[in-house]
Amino acid sequence: MQFLEGIREKFYRLVKDRHLSGEEEIQVVSARPLTPEEAIGRPERQDFPLLKGKEVMLQAAFAGAVGQAYTDMPGNYQGTLKEVLALPLRNNYERAIFIAALNAVMRHLKLVDKTIHCRDQEPGRCAARLVEYVRERFGNPRIAFIGLQPAMVASLAGHFPIRVTDLDPDNVGQRKNGIIIEDARHTAEIIEWSDLILATGTTAVNDTLPGIVGRKPVVFYGVTISGIARLAGYEQYCSFGH
């Protein structure tokens, strides 16, 4: 929570600096969960978390701009920008609303340009391109992959030493592309083993992000992290976000 309080302060200052403060009490943020097809279309693979129903894409709209965030606690929301800035951030629902709204506001301000999830064939293409991205940026690292994304793990597993953790008990202990998915309790050990951390931006929603940063190079993948990455200076990989 301390991390997100810092983001909240930066978000608040951004609203003031960009002269949105006079509209805080009238500018409405609305949010709703998307269906899997709305969020990801019809990708080649059927094992993406969005298609399994464990996680949902929450979409927020602000002044005609859209921002998204993954969550396992979806719900509808409507409130003013002032109310969003005052959310207690007690659970994954409130944090997802806050982060999706942050992405929408920063999209409106033209500070980020990837706030909408890729669709159809794009997730597969994104996963394939990730191998080249990692090799160019980091050489041949041992990768700690935080938050199973099956297409990305499948692409990386053939090229790099990799260990994967996930919070979904249905995934833990399963073998995916020759890689055993490990319980998130092993995250600290796996980070110690690694040279590079690739982590889902959903760690910001479930409040596990602070335990990931600060020890090894980190790249966050996906659209959820877009606004936070810009405000906190994190590296983001999102080749086909819209």
PDB file of C-alpha atoms in Angstrom:
ATOM      1  CA  MET A   1       0.000   0.000   0.000  1.00  0.00           C
ATOM      2  CA  GLN A   2       2.851   2.403   0.674  1.00  0.00           C
ATOM      3  CA  PHE A   3       3.901   2.014  -2.961  1.00  0.00           C
ATOM      4  CA  LEU A   4       0.439   2.852  -4.283  1.00  0.00           C
ATOM      5  CA  GLU A   5       0.191   5.808  -1.910  1.00  0.00           C
ATOM      6  CA  GLY A   6       3.276   7.183  -3.663  1.00  0.00           C
ATOM      7  CA  ILE A   7       1.608   6.624  -7.035  1.00  0.00           C
ATOM      8  CA  ARG A   8      -1.552   8.303  -5.756  1.00  0.00           C
ATOM      9  CA  GLU A   9       0.485  11.378  -4.777  1.00  0.00           C
ATOM     10  CA  LYS A  10       2.081  11.524  -8.241  1.00  0.00           C
ATOM     11  CA  PHE A  11      -1.336  11.065  -9.855  1.00  0.00           C
ATOM     12  CA  TYR A  12      -2.759  13.896  -7.731  1.00  0.00           C
ATOM     13  CA  ARG A  13       0.113  16.223  -8.665  1.00  0.00           C
ATOM     14  CA  LEU A  14      -0.361  15.318 -12.333  1.00  0.00           C
ATOM     15  CA  VAL A  15      -4.042  16.243 -12.146  1.00  0.00           C
ATOM     16  CA  LYS A  16      -3.109  19.588 -10.568  1.00  0.00           C
ATOM     17  CA  ASP A  17      -0.237  20.334 -12.957  1.00  0.00           C
ATOM     18  CA  ARG A  18      -2.292  19.524 -16.045  1.00  0.00           C
ATOM     19  CA  HIS A  19      -5.143  21.771 -14.912  1.00  0.00           C
ATOM     20  CA  LEU A  20      -7.650  18.994 -14.407  1.00  0.00           C
ATOM     21  CA  SER A  21      -8.061  19.997 -10.770  1.00  0.00           C
ATOM     22  CA  GLY A  22     -10.905  22.385 -11.491  1.00  0.00           C
ATOM     23  CA  GLU A  23     -12.805  19.503 -13.056  1.00  0.00           C
ATOM     24  CA  GLU A  24     -12.081  16.933 -10.342  1.00  0.00           C
ATOM     25  CA  GLU A  25     -15.592  17.090  -8.982  1.00  0.00           C
ATOM     26  CA  ILE A  26     -17.399  17.002 -12.336  1.00  0.00           C
ATOM     27  CA  GLN A  27     -15.244  14.780 -14.545  1.00  0.00           C
ATOM     28  CA  VAL A  28     -16.726  11.304 -14.301  1.00  0.00           C
ATOM     29  CA  VAL A  29     -14.770   8.065 -14.435  1.00  0.00           C
ATOM     30  CA  SER A  30     -16.820   5.026 -15.375  1.00  0.00           C
ATOM     31  CA  ALA A  31     -15.592   1.433 -15.385  1.00  0.00           C
ATOM     32  CA  ARG A  32     -16.930  -2.016 -16.228  1.00  0.00           C
ATOM     33  CA  PRO A  33     -15.607  -5.539 -16.725  1.00  0.00           C
ATOM     34  CA  LEU A  34     -15.113  -6.618 -20.344  1.00  0.00           C
ATOM     35  CA  THR A  35     -16.141  -9.971 -21.737  1.00  0.00           C
ATOM     36  CA  PRO A  36     -13.192 -12.164 -22.833  1.00  0.00           C
ATOM     37  CA  GLU A  37     -13.954 -11.460 -26.491  1.00  0.00           C
ATOM     38  CA  GLU A  38     -14.129  -7.710 -25.876  1.00  0.00           C
ATOM     39  CA  ALA A  39     -10.787  -7.843 -24.068  1.00  0.00           C
ATOM     40  CA  ILE A  40      -8.699 -10.210 -26.204  1.00  0.00           C
ATOM     41  CA  GLY A  41     -10.779 -11.118 -29.258  1.00  0.00           C
ATOM     42  CA  ARG A  42     -10.168 -14.628 -30.581  1.00  0.00           C
ATOM     43  CA  PRO A  43      -6.495 -15.504 -30.063  1.00  0.00           C
ATOM     44  CA  GLU A  44      -4.858 -18.659 -31.380  1.00  0.00           C
ATOM     45  CA  ARG A  45      -4.332 -20.091 -27.884  1.00  0.00           C
ATOM     46  CA  GLN A  46      -7.168 -20.863 -25.485  1.00  0.00           C
ATOM     47  CA  ASP A  47      -5.125 -20.859 -22.257  1.00  0.00           C
ATOM     48  CA  PHE A  48      -4.798 -17.113 -21.689  1.00  0.00           C
ATOM     49  CA  PRO A  49      -6.019 -16.157 -18.188  1.00  0.00           C
ATOM     50  CA  LEU A  50      -8.656 -13.858 -19.707  1.00  0.00           C
ATOM     51  CA  LEU A  51     -10.223 -16.855 -21.466  1.00  0.00           C
ATOM     52  CA  LYS A  52     -10.129 -19.086 -18.380  1.00  0.00           C
ATOM     53  CA  GLY A  53     -12.291 -16.677 -16.394  1.00  0.00           C
ATOM     54  CA  LYS A  54      -9.926 -16.374 -13.413  1.00  0.00           C
ATOM     55  CA  GLU A  55      -9.045 -12.795 -14.301  1.00  0.00           C
ATOM     56  CA  VAL A  56     -11.127 -10.124 -15.973  1.00  0.00           C
ATOM     57  CA  MET A  57     -10.146  -6.986 -17.829  1.00  0.00           C
ATOM     58  CA  LEU A  58     -11.630  -3.905 -16.195  1.00  0.00           C
ATOM     59  CA  GLN A  59     -11.991  -0.921 -18.514  1.00  0.00           C
ATOM     60  CA  ALA A  60     -12.241   2.663 -17.299  1.00  0.00           C
ATOM     61  CA  ALA A  61     -13.245   5.645 -19.407  1.00  0.00           C
ATOM     62  CA  PHE A  62     -12.346   9.270 -18.772  1.00  0.00           C
ATOM     63  CA  ALA A  63     -13.006  12.216 -21.114  1.00  0.00           C
ATOM     64  CA  GLY A  64     -13.180   9.888 -24.117  1.00  0.00           C
ATOM     65  CA  ALA A  65      -9.969   8.017 -23.260  1.00  0.00           C
ATOM     66  CA  VAL A  66      -9.831   4.380 -22.166  1.00  0.00           C
ATOM     67  CA  GLY A  67      -7.579   2.592 -19.683  1.00  0.00           C
ATOM     68  CA  GLN A  68      -7.570  -1.067 -18.636  1.00  0.00           C
ATOM     69  CA  ALA A  69      -6.375  -3.222 -15.741  1.00  0.00           C
ATOM     70  CA  TYR A  70      -6.524  -6.954 -14.966  1.00  0.00           C
ATOM     71  CA  THR A  71      -8.256  -8.017 -11.781  1.00  0.00           C
ATOM     72  CA  ASP A  72      -9.761 -11.054 -10.082  1.00  0.00           C
ATOM     73  CA  MET A  73     -12.326  -8.790  -8.359  1.00  0.00           C
ATOM     74  CA  PRO A  74     -14.258  -7.170 -11.214  1.00  0.00           C
ATOM     75  CA  GLY A  75     -17.195  -4.832 -10.822  1.00  0.00           C
ATOM     76  CA  ASN A  76     -18.829  -1.706 -12.199  1.00  0.00           C
ATOM     77  CA  TYR A  77     -17.915   1.763 -11.008  1.00  0.00           C
ATOM     78  CA  GLN A  78     -18.929   5.350 -11.587  1.00  0.00           C
ATOM     79  CA  GLY A  79     -17.500   8.320  -9.730  1.00  0.00           C
ATOM     80  CA  THR A  80     -15.734  11.625 -10.143  1.00  0.00           C
ATOM     81  CA  LEU A  81     -12.000  11.931 -10.617  1.00  0.00           C
ATOM     82  CA  LYS A  82     -11.857  13.318  -7.078  1.00  0.00           C
ATOM     83  CA  GLU A  83     -13.539  10.160  -5.779  1.00  0.00           C
ATOM     84  CA  VAL A  84     -11.137   7.926  -7.700  1.00  0.00           C
ATOM     85  CA  LEU A  85      -8.200   9.780  -6.186  1.00  0.00           C
ATOM     86  CA  ALA A  86      -9.687   9.161  -2.724  1.00  0.00           C
ATOM     87  CA  LEU A  87     -10.337   5.408  -3.106  1.00  0.00           C
ATOM     88  CA  PRO A  88      -9.039   3.511  -0.022  1.00  0.00           C
ATOM     89  CA  LEU A  89      -7.291   0.899  -2.254  1.00  0.00           C
ATOM     90  CA  ARG A  90      -8.159  -1.831   0.256  1.00  0.00           C
ATOM     91  CA  ASN A  91      -8.659  -4.676  -2.214  1.00  0.00           C
ATOM     92  CA  ASN A  92      -8.096  -5.817  -5.796  1.00  0.00           C
ATOM     93  CA  TYR A  93     -11.369  -4.217  -6.940  1.00  0.00           C
ATOM     94  CA  GLU A  94     -10.511  -0.742  -5.669  1.00  0.00           C
ATOM     95  CA  ARG A  95      -6.909  -0.993  -6.858  1.00  0.00           C
ATOM     96  CA  ALA A  96      -8.050  -2.102 -10.329  1.00  0.00           C
ATOM     97  CA  ILE A  97     -10.475   0.836 -10.576  1.00  0.00           C
ATOM     98  CA  PHE A  98      -7.732   3.236  -9.502  1.00  0.00           C
ATOM     99  CA  ILE A  99      -5.136   1.807 -11.931  1.00  0.00           C
ATOM    100  CA  ALA A 100      -7.502   1.579 -14.909  1.00  0.00           C
ATOM    101  CA  ALA A 101      -8.607   5.170 -14.240  1.00  0.00           C
ATOM    102  CA  LEU A 102      -4.982   6.295 -13.945  1.00  0.00           C
ATOM    103  CA  ASN A 103      -4.296   4.700 -17.334  1.00  0.00           C
ATOM    104  CA  ALA A 104      -7.333   6.417 -18.864  1.00  0.00           C
ATOM    105  CA  VAL A 105      -6.386   9.839 -17.484  1.00  0.00           C
ATOM    106  CA  MET A 106      -2.783   9.485 -18.631  1.00  0.00           C
ATOM    107  CA  ARG A 107      -4.025   8.367 -22.043  1.00  0.00           C
ATOM    108  CA  HIS A 108      -6.252  11.461 -22.167  1.00  0.00           C
ATOM    109  CA  LEU A 109      -3.182  13.576 -21.344  1.00  0.00           C
ATOM    110  CA  LYS A 110      -1.183  11.789 -24.068  1.00  0.00           C
ATOM    111  CA  LEU A 111       1.429  10.625 -21.554  1.00  0.00           C
ATOM    112  CA  VAL A 112       0.963   6.929 -22.391  1.00  0.00           C
ATOM    113  CA  ASP A 113      -0.232   5.315 -25.591  1.00  0.00           C
ATOM    114  CA  LYS A 114      -0.754   1.634 -24.730  1.00  0.00           C
ATOM    115  CA  THR A 115      -3.748   1.289 -22.444  1.00  0.00           C
ATOM    116  CA  ILE A 116      -5.851  -1.272 -24.365  1.00  0.00           C
ATOM    117  CA  HIS A 117      -5.035  -4.990 -24.511  1.00  0.00           C
ATOM    118  CA  CYS A 118      -3.892  -6.571 -27.774  1.00  0.00           C
ATOM    119  CA  ARG A 119      -6.342  -8.826 -29.632  1.00  0.00           C
ATOM    120  CA  ASP A 120      -6.716 -11.871 -31.876  1.00  0.00           C
ATOM    121  CA  GLN A 121      -3.325 -12.835 -33.330  1.00  0.00           C
ATOM    122  CA  GLU A 122      -1.450 -10.042 -31.559  1.00  0.00           C
ATOM    123  CA  PRO A 123      -0.865 -11.821 -28.186  1.00  0.00           C
ATOM    124  CA  GLY A 124       0.957 -14.625 -30.006  1.00  0.00           C
ATOM    125  CA  ARG A 125       3.025 -12.175 -32.013  1.00  0.00           C
ATOM    126  CA  CYS A 126       3.851 -10.248 -28.824  1.00  0.00           C
ATOM    127  CA  ALA A 127       5.098 -13.451 -27.160  1.00  0.00           C
ATOM    128  CA  ALA A 128       7.279 -14.333 -30.140  1.00  0.00           C
ATOM    129  CA  ARG A 129       8.815 -10.849 -30.222  1.00  0.00           C
ATOM    130  CA  LEU A 130       9.639 -11.016 -26.509  1.00  0.00           C
ATOM    131  CA  VAL A 131      12.536 -13.428 -27.170  1.00  0.00           C
ATOM    132  CA  GLU A 132      14.244 -10.894 -29.427  1.00  0.00           C
ATOM    133  CA  TYR A 133      13.537  -8.082 -26.948  1.00  0.00           C
ATOM    134  CA  VAL A 134      15.127  -9.956 -24.031  1.00  0.00           C
ATOM    135  CA  ARG A 135      18.156 -11.005 -26.076  1.00  0.00           C
ATOM    136  CA  GLU A 136      18.797  -7.475 -27.337  1.00  0.00           C
ATOM    137  CA  ARG A 137      18.344  -5.853 -23.913  1.00  0.00           C
ATOM    138  CA  PHE A 138      19.817  -8.473 -21.563  1.00  0.00           C
ATOM    139  CA  GLY A 139      21.777 -11.091 -23.524  1.00  0.00           C
ATOM    140  CA  ASN A 140      21.155 -14.584 -22.158  1.00  0.00           C
ATOM    141  CA  PRO A 141      19.677 -14.056 -18.677  1.00  0.00           C
ATOM    142  CA  ARG A 142      18.143 -16.459 -16.219  1.00  0.00           C
ATOM    143  CA  ILE A 143      14.534 -15.278 -16.086  1.00  0.00           C
ATOM    144  CA  ALA A 144      12.210 -15.125 -13.098  1.00  0.00           C
ATOM    145  CA  PHE A 145       8.760 -14.962 -14.695  1.00  0.00           C
ATOM    146  CA  ILE A 146       6.153 -13.653 -12.243  1.00  0.00           C
ATOM    147  CA  GLY A 147       2.547 -14.364 -13.201  1.00  0.00           C
ATOM    148  CA  LEU A 148       2.023 -17.111 -15.781  1.00  0.00           C
ATOM    149  CA  GLN A 149       1.378 -15.867 -19.297  1.00  0.00           C
ATOM    150  CA  PRO A 150       1.388 -19.143 -21.272  1.00  0.00           C
ATOM    151  CA  ALA A 151       2.327 -17.794 -24.717  1.00  0.00           C
ATOM    152  CA  MET A 152       5.243 -15.782 -23.340  1.00  0.00           C
ATOM    153  CA  VAL A 153       6.541 -18.682 -21.235  1.00  0.00           C
ATOM    154  CA  ALA A 154       6.281 -20.985 -24.263  1.00  0.00           C
ATOM    155  CA  SER A 155       8.332 -18.555 -26.361  1.00  0.00           C
ATOM    156  CA  LEU A 156      10.980 -17.903 -23.722  1.00  0.00           C
ATOM    157  CA  ALA A 157      11.407 -21.506 -22.517  1.00  0.00           C
ATOM    158  CA  GLY A 158      13.121 -22.577 -25.716  1.00  0.00           C
ATOM    159  CA  HIS A 159      15.758 -19.856 -25.455  1.00  0.00           C
ATOM    160  CA  PHE A 160      16.483 -18.967 -21.804  1.00  0.00           C
ATOM    161  CA  PRO A 161      16.720 -20.629 -18.389  1.00  0.00           C
ATOM    162  CA  ILE A 162      13.389 -19.717 -16.805  1.00  0.00           C
ATOM    163  CA  ARG A 163      11.427 -20.296 -13.606  1.00  0.00           C
ATOM    164  CA  VAL A 164       7.772 -19.290 -13.313  1.00  0.00           C
ATOM    165  CA  THR A 165       5.548 -18.485 -10.336  1.00  0.00           C
ATOM    166  CA  ASP A 166       1.800 -17.957 -10.289  1.00  0.00           C
ATOM    167  CA  LEU A 167      -0.913 -17.205  -7.736  1.00  0.00           C
ATOM    168  CA  ASP A 168      -3.518 -19.475  -9.365  1.00  0.00           C
ATOM    169  CA  PRO A 169      -3.540 -22.803  -7.481  1.00  0.00           C
ATOM    170  CA  ASP A 170      -4.823 -24.538 -10.629  1.00  0.00           C
ATOM    171  CA  ASN A 171      -1.531 -23.673 -12.352  1.00  0.00           C
ATOM    172  CA  VAL A 172       0.859 -24.441  -9.500  1.00  0.00           C
ATOM    173  CA  GLY A 173       2.613 -27.770  -9.954  1.00  0.00           C
ATOM    174  CA  GLN A 174       1.530 -28.046 -13.583  1.00  0.00           C
ATOM    175  CA  ARG A 175       4.100 -28.482 -16.344  1.00  0.00           C
ATOM    176  CA  LYS A 176       3.805 -25.873 -19.103  1.00  0.00           C
ATOM    177  CA  ASN A 177       6.185 -26.196 -22.044  1.00  0.00           C
ATOM    178  CA  GLY A 178       8.513 -28.262 -19.901  1.00  0.00           C
ATOM    179  CA  ILE A 179       8.474 -25.709 -17.060  1.00  0.00           C
ATOM    180  CA  ILE A 180       6.966 -26.555 -13.675  1.00  0.00           C
ATOM    181  CA  ILE A 181       4.833 -23.646 -12.451  1.00  0.00           C
ATOM    182  CA  GLU A 182       5.909 -22.833  -8.899  1.00  0.00           C
ATOM    183  CA  ASP A 183       3.954 -21.409  -5.995  1.00  0.00           C
ATOM    184  CA  ALA A 184       4.288 -17.649  -5.446  1.00  0.00           C
ATOM    185  CA  ARG A 185       5.814 -18.430  -2.039  1.00  0.00           C
ATOM    186  CA  HIS A 186       9.011 -19.241  -3.941  1.00  0.00           C
ATOM    187  CA  THR A 187       9.164 -15.817  -5.601  1.00  0.00           C
ATOM    188  CA  ALA A 188      11.979 -14.415  -3.427  1.00  0.00           C
ATOM    189  CA  GLU A 189      14.133 -17.503  -4.002  1.00  0.00           C
ATOM    190  CA  ILE A 190      13.510 -17.416  -7.746  1.00  0.00           C
ATOM    191  CA  ILE A 191      14.364 -13.718  -7.932  1.00  0.00           C
ATOM    192  CA  GLU A 192      17.631 -14.456  -6.115  1.00  0.00           C
ATOM    193  CA  TRP A 193      18.394 -17.165  -8.724  1.00  0.00           C
ATOM    194  CA  SER A 194      17.560 -14.910 -11.683  1.00  0.00           C
ATOM    195  CA  ASP A 195      19.335 -12.235 -13.695  1.00  0.00           C
ATOM    196  CA  LEU A 196      16.107 -10.658 -14.982  1.00  0.00           C
ATOM    197  CA  ILE A 197      12.549 -10.435 -13.683  1.00  0.00           C
ATOM    198  CA  LEU A 198       9.649 -10.409 -16.135  1.00  0.00           C
ATOM    199  CA  ALA A 199       6.504  -9.621 -14.165  1.00  0.00           C
ATOM    200  CA  THR A 200       2.852  -9.092 -14.969  1.00  0.00           C
ATOM    201  CA  GLY A 201       1.578  -5.579 -14.366  1.00  0.00           C
ATOM    202  CA  THR A 202      -1.210  -7.218 -12.365  1.00  0.00           C
ATOM    203  CA  THR A 203       1.244  -7.233  -9.458  1.00  0.00           C
ATOM    204  CA  ALA A 204       0.233  -3.576  -9.009  1.00  0.00           C
ATOM    205  CA  VAL A 205      -3.411  -4.614  -8.605  1.00  0.00           C
ATOM    206  CA  ASN A 206      -2.791  -7.481  -6.186  1.00  0.00           C
ATOM    207  CA  ASP A 207      -0.244  -5.408  -4.228  1.00  0.00           C
ATOM    208  CA  THR A 208       2.698  -7.791  -4.720  1.00  0.00           C
ATOM    209  CA  LEU A 209       4.726  -5.360  -6.858  1.00  0.00           C
ATOM    210  CA  PRO A 210       6.829  -3.914  -3.988  1.00  0.00           C
ATOM    211  CA  GLY A 211       8.311  -7.356  -3.278  1.00  0.00           C
ATOM    212  CA  ILE A 212       9.550  -7.650  -6.858  1.00  0.00           C
ATOM    213  CA  VAL A 213      11.377  -4.391  -7.532  1.00  0.00           C
ATOM    214  CA  GLY A 214      14.740  -3.248  -6.250  1.00  0.00           C
ATOM    215  CA  ARG A 215      16.898  -6.369  -6.432  1.00  0.00           C
ATOM    216  CA  LYS A 216      17.252  -7.315 -10.116  1.00  0.00           C
ATOM    217  CA  PRO A 217      16.397  -5.645 -13.437  1.00  0.00           C
ATOM    218  CA  VAL A 218      12.618  -5.790 -13.874  1.00  0.00           C
ATOM    219  CA  VAL A 219      10.483  -5.555 -17.000  1.00  0.00           C
ATOM    220  CA  PHE A 220       6.720  -5.431 -16.500  1.00  0.00           C
ATOM    221  CA  TYR A 221       4.558  -6.779 -19.300  1.00  0.00           C
ATOM    222  CA  GLY A 222       1.040  -5.796 -20.365  1.00  0.00           C
ATOM    223  CA  VAL A 223      -1.168  -2.713 -20.365  1.00  0.00           C
ATOM    224  CA  THR A 224      -2.134  -2.684 -16.662  1.00  0.00           C
ATOM    225  CA  ILE A 225       1.232  -1.184 -15.689  1.00  0.00           C
ATOM    226  CA  SER A 226       1.277   1.582 -18.346  1.00  0.00           C
ATOM    227  CA  GLY A 227       0.511   4.607 -16.171  1.00  0.00           C
ATOM    228  CA  ILE A 228       2.467   3.355 -13.179  1.00  0.00           C
ATOM    229  CA  ALA A 229       5.480   2.543 -15.371  1.00  0.00           C
ATOM    230  CA  ARG A 230       5.480   6.113 -16.658  1.00  0.00           C
ATOM    231  CA  LEU A 231       5.130   7.652 -13.188  1.00  0.00           C
ATOM    232  CA  ALA A 232       7.600   5.333 -11.429  1.00  0.00           C
ATOM    233  CA  GLY A 233      10.148   4.947 -14.239  1.00  0.00           C
ATOM    234  CA  TYR A 234       9.682   1.193 -14.750  1.00  0.00           C
ATOM    235  CA  GLU A 235      10.507  -0.616 -17.973  1.00  0.00           C
ATOM    236  CA  GLN A 236       7.440  -1.972 -19.769  1.00  0.00           C
ATOM    237  CA  TYR A 237       7.103  -4.507 -22.557  1.00  0.00           C
ATOM    238  CA  CYS A 238       3.866  -4.227 -24.534  1.00  0.00           C
ATOM    239  CA  SER A 239       4.556  -4.580 -28.246  1.00  0.00           C
ATOM    240  CA  PHE A 240       0.982  -4.686 -29.517  1.00  0.00           C
ATOM    241  CA  GLY A 241      -1.020  -2.726 -26.961  1.00  0.00           C
ATOM    242  CA  HIS A 242      -3.394  -0.120 -28.355  1.00  0.00           C
TER     243      HIS A 242
END
